[in-house]
Amino acid sequence: MTKYVFVTGGVVSGLGKGITASSLALLLKSRGYKVFMQKFDPYINVDPGTMSPFQHGEVFVTADGTETDLDLGHYERFIDEELNYTSNITTGKIYSSVIEKERHGDYLGATVQIVPHITNEIKNKIYEAGTSSNADIVITEIGGTVGDIESQAFIEALRQMRNEQGRENTLFVHTTLVPFIYGSNELKTKPTQHSVMDLRGMGIQPDIIVCRAPVELDENLKAKISLFCSVPVENVIDSVDVKNIYQIPINYYNQKMDEIVLKQFNLDIKKSNLSEWQQLINTVNNLNNEIEISLVGKYIELHDAYISVVESLKHAGYFYKTKININWVDSEKLEDEVDLDKIFKNSKGILVPGGFGNRGIEGKIKAIQYAREKNIPFLGLCLGLQLAVIEFARNVCGLKEASSTEFDELCQDPIIDLMADQKSIVNMGGTLRLGNYECHLKKNTLAYKDYNQEFILERHRHRYEVNNKYRDILEKNGLVISGINDKSDLVEIIEYPKHPHFIACQFHPEFKSRPTKPHPLFKSFIKASIDKK
Ligand code: GLN
């Protein structure tokens, strides 16, 4: 039978609830339990797929093609388990499914209400996470802060779950802030007390309180929180600010957080194996080299928009004991820049990530041309592939008008175009080419060398494709199509062997990189960048 942990947040947002949830999951997994994770987002969008990256940061895509919150990226990177459609539930998802049932007549006779219909739907989604994953423990993070109007139905559903399942099957972790007040130079517990009062007002007594603080909490302070918030003192866990987020699971382990959970669930406290994780921390704390990589994008003011890309670069860096410094280059500003040498002066590699719409496109194309002509290692992701192909068509094949129909519907040479089955689509939400598709790698190519296998599965999120009508001319001019999807005959990877390291993929490898298992494409890109003279 599956057990359920719920992680709520109090006082302020941005406390690192996602990292707390992931860290606990990692600890439980390292004791041999199968763990699955889920996040509730209290907004009305059905998923974040239609939101601007400026609003929301990256959209993380799971293997089954669900567009999800970026916290799921942390989850997968920490626990290295594939999450699925049950892993990110929004208010919009809940309401649309209840309304659909109402129209279908499933509630005939009843007045459809928040309690019980919406709360039942929420509980069903929690149970579904358990059954679809067959996990021993599901950890559900509730987005937002306790007390928000938006999240009330979720909190109420959790209260009911505790009532139905009991303490030995459900556990509440509440994360709060313990601020340090300069002047009096002390940590203050009052915000924690008040946010626990809010939670209790909604019928939930937390079992564990995680206190984010700039320094460790001493025993007196823990005792005070224990007294006011009615949790045993050992269940007050401190979460001090750290330089390296991978340290957080270890800090929780030292305070026996996973043991507290297992005890409450009456589960065996099996031996923990954290050696791989310890090794990772060692590596991260002892990097002995550093290089700069330029990331050319249009959402660079919000680094969260590229979080998985940045993490993947770091992971590959860890493998080579190298710290990766990112040179954030605004693609729009690049359009009028004449001195590219100055911009890329210190960079050993150039990466062009995914994106939508035509703003900043010409700047990215300029960066790609620069990388190609100056022999700088290049990695293009999704839109980065599409633009690399456009650049090549324009500047090597002589097709000066080459473009994508995404930017110019009537362009003379639509090197990048919509797939036939995308042309009739009217709804924007959830209709991109999403999730895992197979890619067949061509032998004797860089891609094949990197993966060292013939068939790979990678996650996608795009609507446009390389136009097969132009494959001949591209190949005649030296571009190698090193990965294709056999079923639909779609280009998945391109490379340019006349260059020391020029490769781009239509999929998003950044979703599959893990701190202890860097992705092959990132690994070889970083290696080439390190080796660049
Ligand atoms: N805008 C492009 C497309 O839809 C690329 C998408 C992306 O980079 N994720 O095909």
Coordinates of C-alpha atoms and ligand atoms in Angstrom, one line a residue:
M1 CA 0.0 0.0 0.0
T2 CA 1.3 3.4 -1.0
K3 CA 2.1 6.0 1.7
Y4 CA 1.7 9.7 1.1
V5 CA 3.9 12.7 2.2
F6 CA 2.6 16.2 1.6
V7 CA 5.0 19.2 1.5
T8 CA 3.4 22.6 2.1
G9 CA 5.1 26.0 2.5
G10 CA 4.5 28.9 4.8
V11 CA 5.6 32.5 5.3
V12 CA 7.0 33.2 1.9
S13 CA 7.4 31.5 -1.5
G14 CA 10.8 30.5 -2.9
L15 CA 11.9 28.7 0.3
G16 CA 13.1 25.7 -1.8
K17 CA 10.1 23.4 -1.1
G18 CA 10.8 21.6 -4.3
I19 CA 14.4 20.9 -3.2
T20 CA 13.1 19.8 0.3
A21 CA 10.7 17.4 -1.3
S22 CA 13.3 16.1 -3.7
S23 CA 15.9 15.7 -0.9
L24 CA 13.5 13.7 1.2
A25 CA 12.6 11.6 -1.8
L26 CA 16.3 10.9 -2.4
L27 CA 16.9 9.8 1.2
L28 CA 13.9 7.4 1.1
K29 CA 15.0 6.0 -2.3
S30 CA 18.5 5.5 -0.9
R31 CA 17.0 3.3 1.8
G32 CA 15.6 1.1 -0.9
Y33 CA 12.0 2.4 -1.2
K34 CA 10.3 3.2 -4.5
V35 CA 9.5 6.8 -4.5
F36 CA 7.4 8.9 -6.8
M37 CA 6.8 12.6 -6.8
Q38 CA 3.9 15.0 -7.7
K39 CA 3.3 18.7 -7.7
F40 CA 0.1 20.7 -7.4
D41 CA 0.1 24.1 -9.0
P42 CA -2.9 26.2 -7.9
Y43 CA -3.2 28.2 -11.1
I44 CA -6.0 27.9 -13.7
N45 CA -3.9 27.0 -16.7
V46 CA -4.3 23.4 -17.5
D47 CA -0.6 23.1 -17.7
P48 CA 2.3 25.6 -18.0
G49 CA 2.8 24.9 -21.7
T50 CA 1.1 28.1 -22.8
M51 CA 2.7 30.4 -20.3
S52 CA 5.5 32.7 -21.1
P53 CA 8.9 31.6 -19.8
F54 CA 9.2 35.1 -18.3
Q55 CA 6.2 34.3 -16.1
H56 CA 6.9 30.7 -15.3
G57 CA 10.5 29.8 -16.1
E58 CA 11.2 26.6 -18.0
V59 CA 8.5 24.1 -19.0
F60 CA 9.8 20.7 -18.1
V61 CA 8.7 17.8 -20.3
T62 CA 8.3 14.3 -18.9
A63 CA 8.9 11.1 -21.0
D64 CA 5.2 10.7 -21.6
G65 CA 4.9 14.2 -23.1
T66 CA 3.4 16.1 -20.2
E67 CA 4.3 19.8 -20.0
T68 CA 5.1 20.5 -16.4
D69 CA 6.5 22.9 -13.8
L70 CA 10.2 23.3 -13.6
D71 CA 10.2 21.7 -10.1
L72 CA 9.7 18.4 -11.8
G73 CA 13.1 18.9 -13.3
H74 CA 14.6 19.0 -9.7
Y75 CA 12.6 15.9 -8.8
E76 CA 13.9 13.9 -11.7
R77 CA 17.5 15.1 -11.2
F78 CA 17.4 14.2 -7.6
I79 CA 15.6 10.9 -7.6
D80 CA 16.4 9.8 -11.2
E81 CA 12.9 8.3 -11.8
E82 CA 10.8 9.1 -14.8
L83 CA 7.7 11.1 -13.7
N84 CA 4.4 11.1 -15.7
Y85 CA 1.1 12.8 -16.4
T86 CA 0.0 12.4 -12.8
S87 CA 3.1 14.3 -11.6
N88 CA 1.9 17.9 -12.2
I89 CA -1.7 18.7 -11.4
T90 CA -3.1 22.3 -11.7
T91 CA -6.4 23.8 -10.6
G92 CA -7.2 24.0 -14.3
K93 CA -6.7 20.3 -14.8
I94 CA -8.9 19.5 -11.8
Y95 CA -11.7 21.8 -12.8
S96 CA -11.7 20.8 -16.5
S97 CA -12.0 17.2 -15.6
V98 CA -14.8 17.9 -13.1
I99 CA -16.7 20.0 -15.6
E100 CA -16.3 17.4 -18.3
K101 CA -17.8 14.8 -16.0
E102 CA -20.6 17.1 -15.1
R103 CA -21.4 17.6 -18.8
H104 CA -21.2 13.9 -19.4
G105 CA -23.8 13.4 -16.7
D106 CA -21.6 11.6 -14.2
Y107 CA -23.0 13.6 -11.3
L108 CA -26.7 13.5 -12.4
G109 CA -28.9 14.9 -9.7
A110 CA -26.2 16.5 -7.7
T111 CA -25.1 20.1 -7.2
V112 CA -21.4 20.0 -8.2
Q113 CA -19.4 21.7 -5.4
I114 CA -15.8 22.3 -4.3
V115 CA -16.4 19.9 -1.4
P116 CA -16.8 17.0 -2.3
H117 CA -16.4 17.1 -6.1
I118 CA -13.3 19.1 -6.5
T119 CA -11.6 17.7 -3.4
N120 CA -12.5 14.1 -4.6
E121 CA -10.9 14.8 -7.9
I122 CA -7.8 16.1 -6.2
K123 CA -7.6 13.0 -4.0
N124 CA -8.1 10.8 -7.1
K125 CA -5.1 12.5 -8.6
I126 CA -3.0 11.7 -5.6
Y127 CA -4.1 8.1 -5.6
E128 CA -3.5 7.9 -9.3
A129 CA 0.1 9.0 -8.7
G130 CA 0.5 6.0 -6.4
T131 CA -1.1 3.5 -8.6
S132 CA 0.4 4.6 -11.9
S133 CA 3.9 4.4 -10.4
N134 CA 3.5 1.5 -8.0
A135 CA 5.5 3.5 -5.5
D136 CA 5.9 2.8 -1.8
I137 CA 5.9 6.5 -1.1
V138 CA 4.4 9.4 -3.1
I139 CA 5.7 12.9 -2.2
T140 CA 3.3 15.6 -3.2
E141 CA 4.4 19.3 -3.1
I142 CA 1.7 21.9 -2.9
G143 CA 2.7 25.0 -4.8
G144 CA 2.2 28.5 -3.3
T145 CA 2.0 29.4 0.3
V146 CA -0.5 28.2 2.9
G147 CA -3.2 30.8 3.3
D148 CA -3.4 31.6 -0.5
I149 CA -6.9 31.6 -1.7
E150 CA -5.8 29.5 -4.7
S151 CA -4.6 26.5 -2.8
Q152 CA -7.4 26.1 -0.3
A153 CA -9.1 23.2 -2.1
F154 CA -5.9 21.3 -2.3
I155 CA -5.2 21.8 1.4
E156 CA -8.8 20.7 2.2
A157 CA -8.3 17.5 0.1
L158 CA -5.1 16.7 2.1
R159 CA -7.0 17.2 5.4
Q160 CA -9.5 14.7 4.2
M161 CA -6.8 12.3 3.1
R162 CA -5.3 12.3 6.6
N163 CA -8.7 11.7 8.0
E164 CA -9.3 8.7 5.7
Q165 CA -5.8 7.2 5.8
G166 CA -4.5 8.0 9.2
R167 CA -1.1 9.1 10.5
E168 CA 0.6 5.8 9.5
N169 CA -0.2 6.4 5.9
T170 CA 0.0 10.2 5.5
L171 CA 2.6 12.7 6.7
F172 CA 2.8 16.5 6.5
V173 CA 6.0 18.4 6.1
H174 CA 5.6 22.1 6.5
T175 CA 8.5 24.3 5.3
T176 CA 8.9 27.8 6.8
L177 CA 11.3 30.7 7.1
V178 CA 13.1 31.5 10.3
P179 CA 14.6 35.0 9.6
F180 CA 17.7 36.4 11.1
I181 CA 17.2 40.0 12.4
Y182 CA 20.2 42.1 12.2
G183 CA 20.7 44.5 15.2
S184 CA 19.3 42.2 17.8
N185 CA 21.2 39.4 16.0
E186 CA 18.7 36.6 16.5
L187 CA 16.6 34.1 14.7
K188 CA 12.9 34.7 14.9
T189 CA 10.3 31.9 15.1
K190 CA 7.1 33.9 15.1
P191 CA 6.5 33.7 11.3
T192 CA 6.8 29.9 11.7
Q193 CA 4.3 29.9 14.6
H194 CA 1.8 31.9 12.6
S195 CA 2.1 29.9 9.5
V196 CA 1.5 26.7 11.5
M197 CA -1.5 28.4 13.0
D198 CA -2.8 29.0 9.5
L199 CA -2.3 25.4 8.6
R200 CA -4.0 24.2 11.8
G201 CA -6.9 26.6 11.0
M202 CA -7.5 24.5 7.9
G203 CA -7.4 21.3 10.0
I204 CA -3.9 20.2 9.4
Q205 CA -1.3 19.6 12.1
P206 CA 2.1 19.2 10.5
D207 CA 4.3 16.2 11.5
I208 CA 7.6 17.7 10.5
I209 CA 8.6 21.4 10.3
V210 CA 11.5 22.3 8.0
C211 CA 12.9 25.7 8.9
R212 CA 14.9 27.6 6.2
A213 CA 17.4 29.8 8.0
P214 CA 20.7 31.4 7.3
V215 CA 22.4 29.6 10.2
E216 CA 21.7 26.3 12.1
L217 CA 18.9 26.5 14.8
D218 CA 20.1 25.8 18.3
E219 CA 18.3 23.4 20.6
N220 CA 16.5 26.2 22.4
L221 CA 15.0 27.5 19.3
K222 CA 14.0 24.0 18.1
A223 CA 12.4 23.5 21.5
K224 CA 10.4 26.7 21.2
I225 CA 9.1 25.8 17.7
S226 CA 8.3 22.3 19.1
L227 CA 6.4 23.8 22.0
F228 CA 4.4 26.3 20.0
C229 CA 3.7 24.1 17.0
S230 CA 3.1 20.8 18.8
V231 CA 5.7 18.7 17.0
P232 CA 8.4 16.6 18.8
V233 CA 11.6 18.6 19.0
E234 CA 13.5 16.1 16.8
N235 CA 10.9 16.7 14.1
V236 CA 12.0 20.3 13.8
I237 CA 14.5 20.2 11.0
D238 CA 16.7 23.0 10.0
S239 CA 17.5 23.8 6.4
V240 CA 20.5 26.2 6.4
D241 CA 21.4 28.1 3.3
V242 CA 24.0 26.1 1.4
K243 CA 26.4 26.9 -1.5
N244 CA 25.8 23.5 -3.1
I245 CA 22.2 22.3 -3.2
Y246 CA 23.3 18.6 -3.2
Q247 CA 24.4 19.1 0.4
I248 CA 20.7 19.5 1.5
P249 CA 19.8 15.8 1.5
I250 CA 22.8 15.1 3.6
N251 CA 21.8 17.8 6.1
Y252 CA 18.4 16.2 6.4
Y253 CA 19.9 12.8 6.7
N254 CA 22.1 14.0 9.6
Q255 CA 18.9 15.2 11.3
K256 CA 17.3 11.8 10.6
M257 CA 14.4 13.2 8.6
D258 CA 14.0 10.1 6.6
E259 CA 14.0 7.9 9.7
I260 CA 11.2 10.1 11.2
V261 CA 9.1 9.5 8.1
L262 CA 9.7 5.8 8.0
K263 CA 8.9 5.4 11.7
Q264 CA 5.6 7.2 11.3
F265 CA 4.8 5.0 8.4
N266 CA 5.8 1.8 10.3
L267 CA 8.2 1.0 7.5
D268 CA 11.6 -0.7 8.1
I269 CA 14.6 1.7 8.5
K270 CA 16.7 -0.1 5.9
K271 CA 20.4 0.7 5.4
S272 CA 20.9 3.9 3.5
N273 CA 23.2 4.1 0.5
L274 CA 24.3 7.6 -0.2
S275 CA 27.8 6.9 -1.4
E276 CA 27.2 8.1 -5.0
W277 CA 25.6 11.3 -3.7
Q278 CA 28.5 11.9 -1.3
Q279 CA 30.9 11.5 -4.2
L280 CA 28.9 14.0 -6.1
I281 CA 29.2 16.6 -3.3
N282 CA 32.9 15.9 -3.1
T283 CA 33.3 16.5 -6.8
V284 CA 31.2 19.7 -6.8
N285 CA 33.2 21.1 -3.9
N286 CA 36.6 20.3 -5.5
L287 CA 36.3 21.5 -9.1
N288 CA 39.8 22.3 -10.3
N289 CA 39.2 24.0 -13.6
E290 CA 36.7 26.5 -15.1
I291 CA 35.5 27.5 -18.5
E292 CA 33.0 29.9 -19.9
I293 CA 30.2 28.9 -22.2
S294 CA 27.9 31.4 -24.0
L295 CA 24.2 30.7 -23.8
V296 CA 22.4 32.8 -26.4
G297 CA 18.7 33.2 -25.7
K298 CA 15.9 35.7 -25.5
Y299 CA 14.7 34.9 -22.0
I300 CA 18.0 35.4 -20.3
E301 CA 16.8 37.9 -17.7
L302 CA 15.1 35.0 -16.0
H303 CA 17.7 32.3 -15.7
D304 CA 15.0 29.8 -14.6
A305 CA 13.8 29.8 -18.2
Y306 CA 16.9 27.7 -19.0
I307 CA 17.3 25.8 -15.7
S308 CA 17.6 22.3 -17.1
V309 CA 20.1 23.5 -19.8
V310 CA 22.2 25.2 -17.1
E311 CA 22.1 22.1 -14.9
S312 CA 23.0 19.9 -17.8
L313 CA 26.1 22.0 -18.5
K314 CA 27.0 21.8 -14.9
H315 CA 26.6 18.0 -14.8
A316 CA 28.9 17.6 -17.7
G317 CA 31.3 20.0 -16.0
Y318 CA 31.3 17.8 -12.9
F319 CA 32.4 14.9 -15.0
Y320 CA 35.5 16.8 -16.1
K321 CA 36.0 18.5 -12.7
T322 CA 35.3 21.8 -14.3
K323 CA 33.2 24.7 -13.2
I324 CA 31.0 26.1 -16.0
N325 CA 30.6 29.9 -16.0
I326 CA 27.8 31.0 -18.2
N327 CA 28.1 34.1 -20.4
W328 CA 24.4 35.1 -20.8
V329 CA 24.0 36.6 -24.2
D330 CA 20.8 38.4 -25.1
S331 CA 20.0 37.3 -28.7
E332 CA 18.0 40.4 -29.4
K333 CA 20.9 42.7 -28.5
L334 CA 23.2 40.6 -30.6
E335 CA 21.2 41.6 -33.7
D336 CA 22.8 45.1 -33.8
E337 CA 26.2 44.1 -32.3
V338 CA 29.1 44.5 -34.7
D339 CA 31.9 43.2 -32.4
L340 CA 31.1 39.5 -31.8
D341 CA 34.7 38.9 -30.9
K342 CA 34.2 41.0 -27.9
I343 CA 31.0 39.2 -26.8
F344 CA 32.5 35.7 -27.2
K345 CA 36.0 36.6 -26.3
N346 CA 36.3 34.3 -23.3
S347 CA 33.9 31.6 -24.4
K348 CA 35.0 28.1 -25.2
G349 CA 31.7 27.0 -26.5
I350 CA 28.4 28.5 -27.7
L351 CA 25.0 27.0 -27.0
V352 CA 21.7 28.1 -28.6
P353 CA 18.7 26.6 -26.6
G354 CA 15.0 26.3 -27.5
G355 CA 12.5 29.1 -27.9
F356 CA 9.4 30.2 -29.7
G357 CA 8.5 33.2 -32.0
N358 CA 10.7 35.4 -34.1
R359 CA 12.1 37.8 -31.6
G360 CA 15.9 37.6 -31.4
I361 CA 16.1 35.0 -34.1
E362 CA 18.6 36.9 -36.3
G363 CA 20.9 37.4 -33.3
K364 CA 20.9 33.6 -32.6
I365 CA 21.7 32.9 -36.3
K366 CA 24.6 35.4 -36.1
A367 CA 25.9 33.5 -33.0
I368 CA 25.7 30.2 -34.9
Q369 CA 27.4 31.6 -37.9
Y370 CA 30.2 32.9 -35.7
A371 CA 30.6 29.5 -33.9
R372 CA 30.6 27.7 -37.3
E373 CA 33.1 30.0 -39.0
K374 CA 35.4 30.4 -36.0
N375 CA 35.5 26.7 -35.1
I376 CA 34.0 27.2 -31.7
P377 CA 32.2 24.1 -30.2
F378 CA 28.5 24.5 -30.8
L379 CA 25.4 22.8 -29.4
G380 CA 21.9 23.7 -30.6
L381 CA 18.8 22.5 -28.9
C382 CA 15.4 22.4 -30.6
L383 CA 15.1 25.9 -32.0
G384 CA 18.9 25.9 -31.9
L385 CA 18.8 23.1 -34.5
Q386 CA 16.3 24.8 -36.6
L387 CA 18.3 28.0 -36.7
A388 CA 21.6 26.1 -37.3
V389 CA 19.9 24.6 -40.4
I390 CA 18.7 28.0 -41.6
E391 CA 22.1 29.5 -41.1
F392 CA 23.7 26.7 -43.0
A393 CA 21.2 27.0 -45.8
R394 CA 21.7 30.7 -46.1
N395 CA 25.4 31.0 -45.8
V396 CA 26.7 27.7 -47.1
C397 CA 24.0 26.5 -49.5
G398 CA 23.4 30.0 -50.8
L399 CA 19.6 30.0 -50.1
K400 CA 19.6 33.6 -48.9
E401 CA 15.8 33.6 -48.2
A402 CA 15.9 30.4 -46.1
S403 CA 13.7 30.7 -42.9
S404 CA 11.1 29.0 -40.9
T405 CA 7.3 29.4 -41.5
E406 CA 7.1 30.1 -37.8
F407 CA 8.8 33.4 -38.4
D408 CA 7.7 34.1 -42.0
E409 CA 4.8 32.1 -43.3
L410 CA 5.4 33.0 -46.9
C411 CA 9.2 32.7 -47.0
Q412 CA 10.7 31.7 -50.2
D413 CA 12.7 28.8 -48.8
P414 CA 10.8 27.2 -45.8
I415 CA 13.8 25.1 -44.6
I416 CA 11.8 24.7 -41.4
D417 CA 8.1 24.1 -41.7
L418 CA 5.1 22.7 -39.9
M419 CA 4.5 19.0 -40.2
A420 CA 1.4 18.1 -42.1
D421 CA -0.4 16.8 -39.0
Q422 CA 0.2 20.1 -37.2
K423 CA -1.4 22.3 -40.0
S424 CA -5.0 21.6 -38.9
I425 CA -4.4 22.1 -35.2
V426 CA -6.4 25.0 -33.6
N427 CA -5.8 24.5 -29.9
M428 CA -2.4 25.7 -28.7
G429 CA -2.3 23.8 -25.4
G430 CA -0.8 20.3 -25.3
T431 CA -0.6 20.0 -29.1
L432 CA 3.1 20.3 -29.8
R433 CA 5.1 17.2 -30.6
L434 CA 5.7 16.2 -27.0
G435 CA 7.7 13.6 -25.1
N436 CA 9.7 10.6 -26.1
Y437 CA 10.3 9.7 -29.7
E438 CA 12.8 7.3 -31.0
C439 CA 15.9 8.5 -32.9
H440 CA 18.0 6.3 -35.2
L441 CA 21.6 7.3 -35.2
K442 CA 23.8 7.0 -38.2
K443 CA 27.1 5.1 -37.7
N444 CA 30.4 7.0 -37.9
T445 CA 29.0 10.3 -36.8
L446 CA 29.6 12.4 -33.8
A447 CA 26.2 11.6 -32.4
Y448 CA 26.8 7.9 -32.7
K449 CA 30.2 8.3 -31.0
D450 CA 28.6 10.3 -28.2
Y451 CA 25.7 7.8 -27.5
N452 CA 27.5 4.7 -28.6
Q453 CA 24.3 3.1 -29.6
E454 CA 22.0 3.0 -32.6
F455 CA 18.6 3.8 -31.2
I456 CA 17.9 6.4 -28.5
L457 CA 14.8 7.9 -26.9
E458 CA 14.7 11.6 -26.3
R459 CA 12.0 14.1 -25.2
H460 CA 10.6 16.6 -27.6
R461 CA 8.7 19.9 -27.4
H462 CA 8.2 21.6 -30.8
R463 CA 5.8 22.1 -33.6
Y464 CA 8.1 22.8 -36.6
E465 CA 10.5 20.4 -38.3
V466 CA 13.3 20.4 -40.9
N467 CA 11.6 20.4 -44.3
N468 CA 12.6 17.1 -46.0
K469 CA 12.5 18.8 -49.4
Y470 CA 15.8 20.5 -48.5
R471 CA 17.6 17.5 -47.1
D472 CA 19.4 16.8 -50.4
I473 CA 20.9 20.3 -50.8
L474 CA 21.9 20.5 -47.1
E475 CA 23.7 17.1 -47.4
K476 CA 25.3 18.0 -50.7
N477 CA 26.9 21.0 -49.0
G478 CA 28.3 18.9 -46.2
L479 CA 25.7 18.9 -43.4
V480 CA 25.3 15.4 -42.0
I481 CA 21.9 14.3 -40.7
S482 CA 23.1 11.9 -38.0
G483 CA 19.8 11.1 -36.3
I484 CA 16.3 10.6 -37.8
N485 CA 13.0 9.3 -36.5
D486 CA 12.4 6.4 -38.8
K487 CA 8.6 6.3 -38.4
S488 CA 7.9 9.8 -39.6
D489 CA 11.2 10.3 -41.4
L490 CA 12.0 13.4 -39.4
V491 CA 15.4 15.0 -38.8
E492 CA 16.4 14.7 -35.2
I493 CA 20.2 15.5 -35.2
I494 CA 22.4 17.4 -37.6
E495 CA 26.2 17.9 -37.5
Y496 CA 28.9 19.5 -39.5
P497 CA 32.0 17.3 -39.7
K498 CA 34.2 20.1 -41.3
H499 CA 34.0 21.8 -37.9
P500 CA 35.7 20.4 -34.7
H501 CA 32.3 20.2 -32.8
F502 CA 29.1 21.4 -34.4
I503 CA 26.0 19.5 -33.5
A504 CA 22.3 20.3 -32.9
C505 CA 19.3 18.2 -32.0
Q506 CA 15.5 18.7 -32.5
F507 CA 14.8 17.2 -29.0
H508 CA 15.7 18.5 -25.5
P509 CA 18.5 16.4 -24.1
E510 CA 18.6 18.7 -21.0
F511 CA 15.5 16.9 -19.6
K512 CA 17.5 13.7 -19.3
S513 CA 20.7 14.8 -17.8
R514 CA 21.4 13.9 -14.1
P515 CA 24.1 15.2 -11.8
T516 CA 25.6 11.8 -11.5
K517 CA 24.9 10.9 -15.2
P518 CA 25.6 13.7 -17.5
H519 CA 23.9 13.6 -20.9
P520 CA 26.2 12.3 -23.7
L521 CA 25.6 15.4 -25.9
F522 CA 26.4 17.8 -23.1
K523 CA 29.4 15.7 -22.1
S524 CA 31.0 15.8 -25.5
F525 CA 30.2 19.5 -25.9
I526 CA 31.9 20.3 -22.7
K527 CA 34.8 18.1 -23.5
A528 CA 35.3 19.8 -26.9
S529 CA 35.0 23.2 -25.2
I530 CA 37.6 22.3 -22.5
D531 CA 39.9 21.0 -25.3
K532 CA 39.5 24.1 -27.4
K533 CA 42.8 26.0 -27.6
Ligands
GLN1 N1 9.6 27.1 -31.9 C1 10.1 25.9 -32.4 C2 9.0 24.9 -32.7 O1 7.9 25.0 -32.2 C3 11.1 25.3 -31.5 C4 10.5 24.9 -30.1 C5 11.6 24.7 -29.0 O2 12.7 25.2 -29.2 N2 11.2 24.1 -28.0 O3 9.2 23.9 -33.4

